[in-house]
Short mmCIF file of C-alpha atoms in Angstrom, two decimals:
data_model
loop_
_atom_site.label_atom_id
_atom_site.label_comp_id
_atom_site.label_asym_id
_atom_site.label_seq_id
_atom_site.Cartn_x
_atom_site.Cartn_y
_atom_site.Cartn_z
CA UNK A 15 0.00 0.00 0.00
CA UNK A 16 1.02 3.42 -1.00
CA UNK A 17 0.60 6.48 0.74
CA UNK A 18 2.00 8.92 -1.96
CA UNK A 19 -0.94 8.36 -4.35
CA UNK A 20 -1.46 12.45 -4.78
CA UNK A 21 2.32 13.24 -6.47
CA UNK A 22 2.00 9.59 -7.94
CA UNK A 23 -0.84 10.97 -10.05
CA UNK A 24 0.89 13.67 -11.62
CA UNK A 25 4.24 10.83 -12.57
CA UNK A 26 2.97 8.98 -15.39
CA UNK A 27 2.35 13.05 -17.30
CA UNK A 28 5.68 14.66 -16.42
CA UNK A 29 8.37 15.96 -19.44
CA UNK A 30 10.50 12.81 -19.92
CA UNK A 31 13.35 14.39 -18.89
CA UNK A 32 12.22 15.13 -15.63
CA UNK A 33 12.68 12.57 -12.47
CA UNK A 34 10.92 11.65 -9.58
CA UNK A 35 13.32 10.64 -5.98
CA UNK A 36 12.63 10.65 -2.85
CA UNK A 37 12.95 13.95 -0.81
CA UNK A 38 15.72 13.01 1.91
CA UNK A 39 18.07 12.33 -1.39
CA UNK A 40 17.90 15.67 -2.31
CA UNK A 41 18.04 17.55 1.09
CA UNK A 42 19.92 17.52 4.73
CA UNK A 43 18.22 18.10 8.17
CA UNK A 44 19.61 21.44 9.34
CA UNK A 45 20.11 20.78 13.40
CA UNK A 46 22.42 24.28 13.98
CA UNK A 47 21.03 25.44 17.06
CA UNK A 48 20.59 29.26 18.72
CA UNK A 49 23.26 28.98 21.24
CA UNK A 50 23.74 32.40 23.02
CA UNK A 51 20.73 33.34 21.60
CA UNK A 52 21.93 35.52 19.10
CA UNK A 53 20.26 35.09 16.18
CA UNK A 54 16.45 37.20 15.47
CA UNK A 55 13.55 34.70 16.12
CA UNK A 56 11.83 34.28 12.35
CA UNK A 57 8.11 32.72 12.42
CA UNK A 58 6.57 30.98 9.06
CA UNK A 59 3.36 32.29 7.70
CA UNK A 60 0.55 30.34 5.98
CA UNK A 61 1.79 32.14 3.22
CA UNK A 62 4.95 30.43 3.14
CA UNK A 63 7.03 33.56 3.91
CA UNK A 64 9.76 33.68 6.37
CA UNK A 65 10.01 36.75 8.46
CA UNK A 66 10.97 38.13 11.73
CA UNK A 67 8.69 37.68 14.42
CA UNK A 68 6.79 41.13 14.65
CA UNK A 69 4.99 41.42 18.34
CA UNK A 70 6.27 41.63 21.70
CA UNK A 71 9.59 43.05 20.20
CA UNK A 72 10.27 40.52 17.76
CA UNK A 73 9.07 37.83 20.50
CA UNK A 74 6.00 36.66 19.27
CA UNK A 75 2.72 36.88 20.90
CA UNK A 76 3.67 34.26 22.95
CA UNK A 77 7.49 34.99 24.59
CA UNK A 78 9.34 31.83 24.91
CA UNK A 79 11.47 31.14 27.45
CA UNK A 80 15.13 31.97 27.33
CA UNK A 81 16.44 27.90 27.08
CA UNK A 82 13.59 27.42 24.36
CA UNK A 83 15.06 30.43 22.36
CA UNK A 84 18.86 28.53 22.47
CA UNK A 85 17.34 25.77 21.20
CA UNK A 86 15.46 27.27 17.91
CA UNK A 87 17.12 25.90 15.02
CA UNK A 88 19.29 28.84 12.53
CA UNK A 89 17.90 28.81 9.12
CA UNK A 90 19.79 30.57 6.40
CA UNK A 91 18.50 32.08 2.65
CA UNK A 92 17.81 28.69 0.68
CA UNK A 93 16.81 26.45 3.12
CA UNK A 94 13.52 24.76 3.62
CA UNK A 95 11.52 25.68 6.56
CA UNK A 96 8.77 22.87 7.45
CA UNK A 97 6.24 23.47 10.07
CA UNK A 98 4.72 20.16 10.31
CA UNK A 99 2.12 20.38 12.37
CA UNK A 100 0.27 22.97 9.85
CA UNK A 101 1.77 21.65 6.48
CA UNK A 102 -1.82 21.29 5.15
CA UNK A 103 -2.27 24.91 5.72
CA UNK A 104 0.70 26.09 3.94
CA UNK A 105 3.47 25.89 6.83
CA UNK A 106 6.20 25.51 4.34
CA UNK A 107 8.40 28.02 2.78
CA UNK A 108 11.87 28.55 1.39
CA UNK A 109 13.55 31.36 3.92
CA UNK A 110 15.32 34.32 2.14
CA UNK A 111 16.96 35.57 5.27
CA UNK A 112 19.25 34.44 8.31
CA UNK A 113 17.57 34.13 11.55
CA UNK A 114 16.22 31.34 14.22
CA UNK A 115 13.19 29.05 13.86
CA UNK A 116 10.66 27.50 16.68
CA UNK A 117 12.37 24.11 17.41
CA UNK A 118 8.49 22.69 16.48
CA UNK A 119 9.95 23.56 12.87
CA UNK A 120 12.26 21.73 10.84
CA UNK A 121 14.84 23.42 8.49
CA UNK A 122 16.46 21.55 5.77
CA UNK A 123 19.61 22.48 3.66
CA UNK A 124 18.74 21.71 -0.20
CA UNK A 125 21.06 19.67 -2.34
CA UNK A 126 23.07 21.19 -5.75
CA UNK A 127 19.76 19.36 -7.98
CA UNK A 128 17.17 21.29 -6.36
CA UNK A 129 17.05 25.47 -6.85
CA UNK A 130 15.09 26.53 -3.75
CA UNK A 131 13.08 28.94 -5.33
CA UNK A 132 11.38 26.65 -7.79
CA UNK A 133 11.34 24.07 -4.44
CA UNK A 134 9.16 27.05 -2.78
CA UNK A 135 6.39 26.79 -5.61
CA UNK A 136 6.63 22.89 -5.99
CA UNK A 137 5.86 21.75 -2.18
CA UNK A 138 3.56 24.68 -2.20
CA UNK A 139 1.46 23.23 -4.73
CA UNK A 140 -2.04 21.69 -4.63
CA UNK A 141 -0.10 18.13 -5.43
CA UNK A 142 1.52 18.38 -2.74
CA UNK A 143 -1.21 19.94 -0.36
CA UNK A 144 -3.20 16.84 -1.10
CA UNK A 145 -0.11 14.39 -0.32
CA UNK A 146 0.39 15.89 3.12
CA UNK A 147 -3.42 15.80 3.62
CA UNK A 148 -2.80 11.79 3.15
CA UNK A 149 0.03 11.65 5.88
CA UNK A 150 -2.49 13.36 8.35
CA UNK A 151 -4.86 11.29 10.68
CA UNK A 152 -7.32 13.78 11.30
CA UNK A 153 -7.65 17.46 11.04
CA UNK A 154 -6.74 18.39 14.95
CA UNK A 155 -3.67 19.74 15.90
CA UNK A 156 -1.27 16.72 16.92
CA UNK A 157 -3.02 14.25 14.62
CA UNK A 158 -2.51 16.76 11.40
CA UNK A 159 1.44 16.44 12.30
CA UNK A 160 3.53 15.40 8.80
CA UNK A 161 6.27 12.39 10.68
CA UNK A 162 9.74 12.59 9.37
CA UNK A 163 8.93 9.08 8.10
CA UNK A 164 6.63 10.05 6.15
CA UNK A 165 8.25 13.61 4.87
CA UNK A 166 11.63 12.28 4.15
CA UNK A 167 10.94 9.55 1.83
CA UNK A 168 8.29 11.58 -0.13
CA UNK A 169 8.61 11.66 -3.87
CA UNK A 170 10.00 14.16 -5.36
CA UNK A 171 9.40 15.96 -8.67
CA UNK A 172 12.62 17.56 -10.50
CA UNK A 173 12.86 19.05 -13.58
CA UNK A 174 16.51 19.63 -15.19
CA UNK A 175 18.05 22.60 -13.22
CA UNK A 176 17.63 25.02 -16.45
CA UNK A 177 14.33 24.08 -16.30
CA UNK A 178 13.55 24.97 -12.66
CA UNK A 179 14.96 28.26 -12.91
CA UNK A 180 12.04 29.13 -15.81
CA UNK A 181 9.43 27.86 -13.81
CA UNK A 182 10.53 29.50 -10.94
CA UNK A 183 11.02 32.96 -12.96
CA UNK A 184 7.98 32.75 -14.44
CA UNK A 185 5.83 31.79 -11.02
CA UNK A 186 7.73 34.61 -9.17
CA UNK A 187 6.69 37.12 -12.17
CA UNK A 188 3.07 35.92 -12.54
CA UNK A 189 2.53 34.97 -8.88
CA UNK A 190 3.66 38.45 -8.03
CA UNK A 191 1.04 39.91 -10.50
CA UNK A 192 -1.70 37.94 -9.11
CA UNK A 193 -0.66 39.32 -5.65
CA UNK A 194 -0.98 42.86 -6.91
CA UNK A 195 -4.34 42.35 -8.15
CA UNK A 196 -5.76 40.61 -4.93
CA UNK A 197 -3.86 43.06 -2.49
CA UNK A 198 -5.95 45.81 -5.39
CA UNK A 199 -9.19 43.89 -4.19
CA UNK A 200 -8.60 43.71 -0.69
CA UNK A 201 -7.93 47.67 -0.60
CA UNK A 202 -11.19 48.53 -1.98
CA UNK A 203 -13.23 45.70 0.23
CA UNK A 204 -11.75 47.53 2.97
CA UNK A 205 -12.88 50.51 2.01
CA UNK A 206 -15.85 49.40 1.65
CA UNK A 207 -16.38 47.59 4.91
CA UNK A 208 -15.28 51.61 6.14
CA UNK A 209 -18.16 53.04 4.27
CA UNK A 210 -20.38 50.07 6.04
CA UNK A 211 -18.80 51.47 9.53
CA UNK A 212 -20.13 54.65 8.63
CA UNK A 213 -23.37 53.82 7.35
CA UNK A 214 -24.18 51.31 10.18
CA UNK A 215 -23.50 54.97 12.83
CA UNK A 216 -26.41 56.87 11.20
CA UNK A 217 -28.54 55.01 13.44
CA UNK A 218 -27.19 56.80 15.79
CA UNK A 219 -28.99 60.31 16.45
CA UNK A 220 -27.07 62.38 18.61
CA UNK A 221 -29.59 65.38 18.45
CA UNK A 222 -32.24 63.48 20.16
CA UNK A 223 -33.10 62.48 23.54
CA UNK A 224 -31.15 60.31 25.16
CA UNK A 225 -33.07 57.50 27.05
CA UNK A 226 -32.61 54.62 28.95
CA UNK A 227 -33.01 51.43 26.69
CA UNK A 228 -34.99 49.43 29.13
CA UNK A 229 -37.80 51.46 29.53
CA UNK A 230 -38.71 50.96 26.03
CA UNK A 231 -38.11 47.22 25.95
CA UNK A 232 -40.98 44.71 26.98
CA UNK A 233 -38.28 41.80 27.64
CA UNK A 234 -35.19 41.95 28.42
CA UNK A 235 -33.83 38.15 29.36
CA UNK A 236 -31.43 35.20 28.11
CA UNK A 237 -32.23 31.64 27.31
CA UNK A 238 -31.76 28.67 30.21
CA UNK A 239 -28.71 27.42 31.58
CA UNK A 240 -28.09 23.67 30.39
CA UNK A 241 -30.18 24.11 27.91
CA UNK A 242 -27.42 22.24 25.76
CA UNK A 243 -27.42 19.42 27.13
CA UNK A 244 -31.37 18.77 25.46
CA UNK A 245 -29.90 19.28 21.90
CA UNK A 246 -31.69 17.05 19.33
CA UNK A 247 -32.68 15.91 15.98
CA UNK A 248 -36.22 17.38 16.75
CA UNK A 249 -38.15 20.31 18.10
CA UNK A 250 -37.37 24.14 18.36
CA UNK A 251 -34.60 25.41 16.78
CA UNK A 252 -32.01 26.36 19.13
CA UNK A 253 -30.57 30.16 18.39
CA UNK A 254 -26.88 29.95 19.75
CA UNK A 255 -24.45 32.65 19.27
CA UNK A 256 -23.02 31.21 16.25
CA UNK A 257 -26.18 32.01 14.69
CA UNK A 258 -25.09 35.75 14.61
CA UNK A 259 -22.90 37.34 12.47
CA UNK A 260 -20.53 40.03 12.75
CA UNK A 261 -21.31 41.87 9.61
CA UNK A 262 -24.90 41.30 9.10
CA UNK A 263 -28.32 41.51 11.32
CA UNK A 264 -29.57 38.67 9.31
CA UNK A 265 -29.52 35.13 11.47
CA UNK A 266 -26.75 32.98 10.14
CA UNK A 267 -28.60 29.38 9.92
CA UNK A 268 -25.72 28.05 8.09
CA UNK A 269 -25.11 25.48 11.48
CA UNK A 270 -28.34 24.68 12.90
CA UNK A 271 -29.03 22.74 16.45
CA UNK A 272 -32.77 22.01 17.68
CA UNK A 273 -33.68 21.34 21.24
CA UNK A 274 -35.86 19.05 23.17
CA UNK A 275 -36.87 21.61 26.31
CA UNK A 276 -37.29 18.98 29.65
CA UNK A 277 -40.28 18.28 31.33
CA UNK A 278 -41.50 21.12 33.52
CA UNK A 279 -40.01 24.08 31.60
CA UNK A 280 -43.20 25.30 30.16
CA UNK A 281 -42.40 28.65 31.72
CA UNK A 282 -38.30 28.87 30.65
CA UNK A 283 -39.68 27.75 27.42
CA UNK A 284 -42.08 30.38 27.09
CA UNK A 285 -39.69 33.08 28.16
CA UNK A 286 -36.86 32.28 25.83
CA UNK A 287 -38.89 31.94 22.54
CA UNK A 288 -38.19 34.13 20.05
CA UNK A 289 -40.97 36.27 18.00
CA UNK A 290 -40.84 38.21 14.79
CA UNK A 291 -39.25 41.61 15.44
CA UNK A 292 -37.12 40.60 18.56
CA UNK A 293 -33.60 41.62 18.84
CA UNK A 294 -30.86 39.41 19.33
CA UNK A 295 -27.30 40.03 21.01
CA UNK A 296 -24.44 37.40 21.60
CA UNK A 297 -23.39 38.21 25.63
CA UNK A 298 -20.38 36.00 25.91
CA UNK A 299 -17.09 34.54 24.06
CA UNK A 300 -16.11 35.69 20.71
CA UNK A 301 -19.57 36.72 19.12
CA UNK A 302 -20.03 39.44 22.16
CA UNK A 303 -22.29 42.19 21.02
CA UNK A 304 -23.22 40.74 17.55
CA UNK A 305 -26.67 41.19 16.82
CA UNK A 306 -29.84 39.74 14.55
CA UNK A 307 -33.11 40.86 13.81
CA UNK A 308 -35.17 37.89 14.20
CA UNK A 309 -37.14 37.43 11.04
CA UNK A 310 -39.70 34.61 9.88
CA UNK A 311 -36.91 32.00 9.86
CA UNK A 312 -36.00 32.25 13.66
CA UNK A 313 -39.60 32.22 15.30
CA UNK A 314 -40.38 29.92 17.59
CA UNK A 315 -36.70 28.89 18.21
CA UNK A 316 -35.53 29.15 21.72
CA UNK A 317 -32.32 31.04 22.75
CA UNK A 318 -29.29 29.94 24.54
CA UNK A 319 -27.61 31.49 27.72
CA UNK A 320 -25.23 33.02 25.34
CA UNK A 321 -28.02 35.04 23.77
CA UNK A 322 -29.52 38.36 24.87
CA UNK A 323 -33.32 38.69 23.89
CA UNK A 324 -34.74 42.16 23.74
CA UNK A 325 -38.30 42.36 22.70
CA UNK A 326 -38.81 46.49 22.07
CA UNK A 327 -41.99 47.94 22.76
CA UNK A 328 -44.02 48.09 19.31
CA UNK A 329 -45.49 51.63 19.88
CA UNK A 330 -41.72 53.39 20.51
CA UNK A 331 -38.99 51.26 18.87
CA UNK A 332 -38.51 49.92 15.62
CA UNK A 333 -36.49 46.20 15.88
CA UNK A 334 -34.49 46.66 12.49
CA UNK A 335 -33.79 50.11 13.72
CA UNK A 336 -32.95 48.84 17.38
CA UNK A 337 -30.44 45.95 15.81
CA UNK A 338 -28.53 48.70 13.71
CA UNK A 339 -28.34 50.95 16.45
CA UNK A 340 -27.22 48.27 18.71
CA UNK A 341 -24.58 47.41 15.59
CA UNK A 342 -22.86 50.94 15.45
CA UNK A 343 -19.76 51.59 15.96
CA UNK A 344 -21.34 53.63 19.17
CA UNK A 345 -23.59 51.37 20.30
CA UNK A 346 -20.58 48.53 20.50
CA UNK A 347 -17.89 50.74 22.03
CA UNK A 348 -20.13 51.62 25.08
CA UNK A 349 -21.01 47.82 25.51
CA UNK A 350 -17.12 45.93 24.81
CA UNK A 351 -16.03 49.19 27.16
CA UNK A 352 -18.97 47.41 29.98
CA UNK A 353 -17.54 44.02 29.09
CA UNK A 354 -16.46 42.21 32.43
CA UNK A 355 -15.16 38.93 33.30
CA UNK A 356 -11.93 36.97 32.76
CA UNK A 357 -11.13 34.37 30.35
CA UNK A 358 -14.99 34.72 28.75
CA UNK A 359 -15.63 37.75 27.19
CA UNK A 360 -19.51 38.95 27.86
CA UNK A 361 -22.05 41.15 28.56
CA UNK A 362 -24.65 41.31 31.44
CA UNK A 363 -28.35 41.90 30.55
CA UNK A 364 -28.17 44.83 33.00
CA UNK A 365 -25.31 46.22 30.33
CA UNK A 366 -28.33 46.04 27.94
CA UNK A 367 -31.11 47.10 29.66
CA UNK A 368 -29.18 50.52 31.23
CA UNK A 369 -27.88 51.18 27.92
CA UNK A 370 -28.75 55.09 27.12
CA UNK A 371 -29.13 55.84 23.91
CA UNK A 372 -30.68 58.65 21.30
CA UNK A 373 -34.36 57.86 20.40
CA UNK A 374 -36.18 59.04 17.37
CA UNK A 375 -39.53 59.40 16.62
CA UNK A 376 -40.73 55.66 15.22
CA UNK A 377 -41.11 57.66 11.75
CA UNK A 378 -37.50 58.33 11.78
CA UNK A 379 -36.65 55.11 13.22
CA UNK A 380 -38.77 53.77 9.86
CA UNK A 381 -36.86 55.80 7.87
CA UNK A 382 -33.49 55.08 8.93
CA UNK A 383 -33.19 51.66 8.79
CA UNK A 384 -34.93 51.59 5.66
CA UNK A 385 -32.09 53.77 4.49
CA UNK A 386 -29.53 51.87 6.27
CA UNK A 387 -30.81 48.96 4.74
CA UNK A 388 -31.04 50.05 1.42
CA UNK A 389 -27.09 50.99 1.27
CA UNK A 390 -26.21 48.09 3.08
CA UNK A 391 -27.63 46.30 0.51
CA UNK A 392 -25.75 47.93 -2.24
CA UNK A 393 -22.09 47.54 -0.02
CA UNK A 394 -22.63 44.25 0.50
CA UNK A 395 -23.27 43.56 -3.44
CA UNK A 396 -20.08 44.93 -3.75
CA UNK A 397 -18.57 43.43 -1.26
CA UNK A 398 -19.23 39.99 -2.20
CA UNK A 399 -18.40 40.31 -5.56
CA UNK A 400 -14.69 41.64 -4.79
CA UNK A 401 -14.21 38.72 -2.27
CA UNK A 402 -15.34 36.13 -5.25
CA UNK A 403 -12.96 37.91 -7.32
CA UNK A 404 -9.62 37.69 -4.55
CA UNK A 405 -10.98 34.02 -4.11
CA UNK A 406 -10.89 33.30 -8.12
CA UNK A 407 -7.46 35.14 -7.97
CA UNK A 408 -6.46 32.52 -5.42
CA UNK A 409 -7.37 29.79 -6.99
CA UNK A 410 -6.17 30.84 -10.88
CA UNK A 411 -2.48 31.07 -8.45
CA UNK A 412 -2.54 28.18 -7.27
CA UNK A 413 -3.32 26.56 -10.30
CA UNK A 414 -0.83 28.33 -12.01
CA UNK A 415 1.60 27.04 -9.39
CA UNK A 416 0.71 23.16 -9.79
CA UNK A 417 0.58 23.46 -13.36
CA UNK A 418 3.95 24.79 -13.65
CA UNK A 419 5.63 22.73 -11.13
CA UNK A 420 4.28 19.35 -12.57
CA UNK A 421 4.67 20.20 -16.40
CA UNK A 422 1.23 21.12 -17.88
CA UNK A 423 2.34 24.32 -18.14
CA UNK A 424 4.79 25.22 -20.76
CA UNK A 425 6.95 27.98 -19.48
CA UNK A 426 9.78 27.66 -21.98
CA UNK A 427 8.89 31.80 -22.97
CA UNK A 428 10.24 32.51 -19.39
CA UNK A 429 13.91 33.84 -19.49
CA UNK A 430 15.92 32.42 -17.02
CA UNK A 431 17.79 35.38 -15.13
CA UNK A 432 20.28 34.04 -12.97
CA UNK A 433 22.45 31.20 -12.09
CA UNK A 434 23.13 30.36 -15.91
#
């Protein structure tokens, strides 16, 4: 039984004069350690890119101890950096400077056969995505680890050295231009998620009265402790925090969990179900003050302890208007600044119910979010068609890359411009 099935598929179509050998032929295991701790501390980006570690003073986010820093291994320009816990993700990279690597790493030296930049692309490529993918046992972090055994003896494709320094001229040239573009797209979606930022804070109406939230609310409460523990194939849908989104009042049904409510909890039951025109804000972890306006695909679903309900009161607040007001940028800096606890983030329904906050007349309200809603609309359009485009971008690179590196691609128009 083979486990190299994904590189094997590409063999049988490769130039003739190319060859196919095992990796550890064609490369040394770098073990040069820190000692005296002189060297900068580098870290490896999905990206591939090896560069010095940026927070904390060139520490990382998390400062290692002063023995763990003498035993990072020194990687120098050409050599291969593996992380192999996260080789699936694109923990691999050929280093272009001098510096010192987490001893989870592994650095190798490459061999006189091999240029490194061409190296870079080929164990970059979807072929070789997919042939790590079948050294993994599962997708969690220890069982995702790429073994030595496995790495070292892994086929590898090599075109004559001429050849590998046209596909790596050409990738660098056209993967560089593909980069441009997408870093084009990403400027203007962030410019357009500012223009959201500043749409969402027209909710707020600074020259009107400023009132306490709670007066104006019928309900103010959160769904059941436990309540997880009655998850199910059947009965109410359960709205959990991951049901919100952070860019978007909409509910995000995209993961869906039901729940069975226990005998006896008529009145809990009662209490936590959700009706059309409700507001609903995530209180603790990560999804803290995101918000949905329930609409007909949430009612009757019951909400979670990790969900705020707030049921306005119909003859003075608007919901849609309430859920963008609660979404502005001034609405969520007054509630993360009333944020308490320690290692869970949240919100207490008292932060909620003694929030003060403008109030318009319901006519305004009406014709603010309706407004809001309206541009929204038309950023989000926008939005979503520049992040198809950076995804398209990605994949027509990555393509690019495998085709290149495995021979569909006939790069023979690419100049070589060094090492001739």
């Amino acid at each position: 039984m083979t486990f190299d099935l994904a590189v094997e598929a590409v063999v049988h179509s490769l130039p003739k004069d190319w060859k196919v050998e095992e990796f550890r032929r064609h490369a040394t295991l770098v073990e040069e350690v820190n000692t005296g701790r002189s060297m900068r501390l580098l870290s490896l980006a999905s990206t591939g890119v090896v560069a010095p570690r940026s927070e904390e003073g060139g520490m990382g986010r998390q400062i290692p101890s002063e023995s763990t820093i003498e035993r990072y291994w020194i990687t120098r320009p050409g050599n291969l950096v593996v992380n192999p816990m996260w080789l699936t993700g694109g923990g691999i990279g050929v280093s272009q400077t001098t510096g010192a690597v987490s001893p989870d790493y592994r650095v190798y030296k490459l061999g006189s056969e091999l240029f490194p930049p061409f190296v870079h692309h080929l164990l970059r490529s979807q072929t070789y995505r997919d042939q790590y993918r079948l050294y993994t046992r599962a997708e969690t972090t220890f069982d995702r680890r790429v073994s030595k055994q496995d790495f070292h003896p892994m086929p590898l494709v090599i075109p004559p050295i001429e050849e590998q320094y046209r596909i790596a001229d050409f990738l660098d040239a056209e993967t560089a231009r593909i980069d441009r573009l997408a870093s084009h797209m990403k400027a203007q979606d962030d410019l357009l998620a500012l223009r959201r930022h500043s749409v969402m804070a027209r909710a707020w109406v600074p020259d009107c009265p400023s009132v306490r939230l709670g007066y104006f609310l019928l309900l103010v409460t959160s769904g059941p402790r436990g309540w997880g523990d009655y998850a199910s194939d059947d009965g109410n849908l359960f709205f959990r925090s991951a049901n919100l989104r952070r860019d978007s009042i909409n509910p995000n049904l995209n993961s869906v969990v039901r729940v069975d409510p226990p005998e006896g909890a008529v009145t809990e039951s009662v209490r936590s179900t959700v009706r059309r025109g409700d507001v609903l804000v995530g209180i603790t972890g990560a999804n803290t003050g995101w918000v949905a306006h329930a609409d007909a695909s949430v009612i009757g679903a019951n909400v979670s302890q990790h969900v705020c309900l707030l049921r306005p009161s119909p003859g003075a607040i608007h919901g849609t208007w309430l859920a963008y007001l609660i979404s502005s940028p001034m609405v969520q800096k007054k509630l993360l600044g009333s944020q308490y606890g320690g290692t869970k983030t949240q919100l207490s329904l008292p932060d909620l119910r003694d929030l003060r906050v403008p109030l318009p007349s319901l006519e305004d309200q009406s014709d603010l979010y309706q407004s809001i809603h309206s541009e929204l609309a038309q950023i989000e359009g926008q939005r979503e068609l520049r992040q198809r485009q950076i995804a398209l971008l990605a994949k027509r690179r990555q393509t690019l890359i495998t085709a290149a590196v495995t021979g569909q691609l006939d790069v023979t128009t690419a100049r070589p411009t060094h090492h001739t």
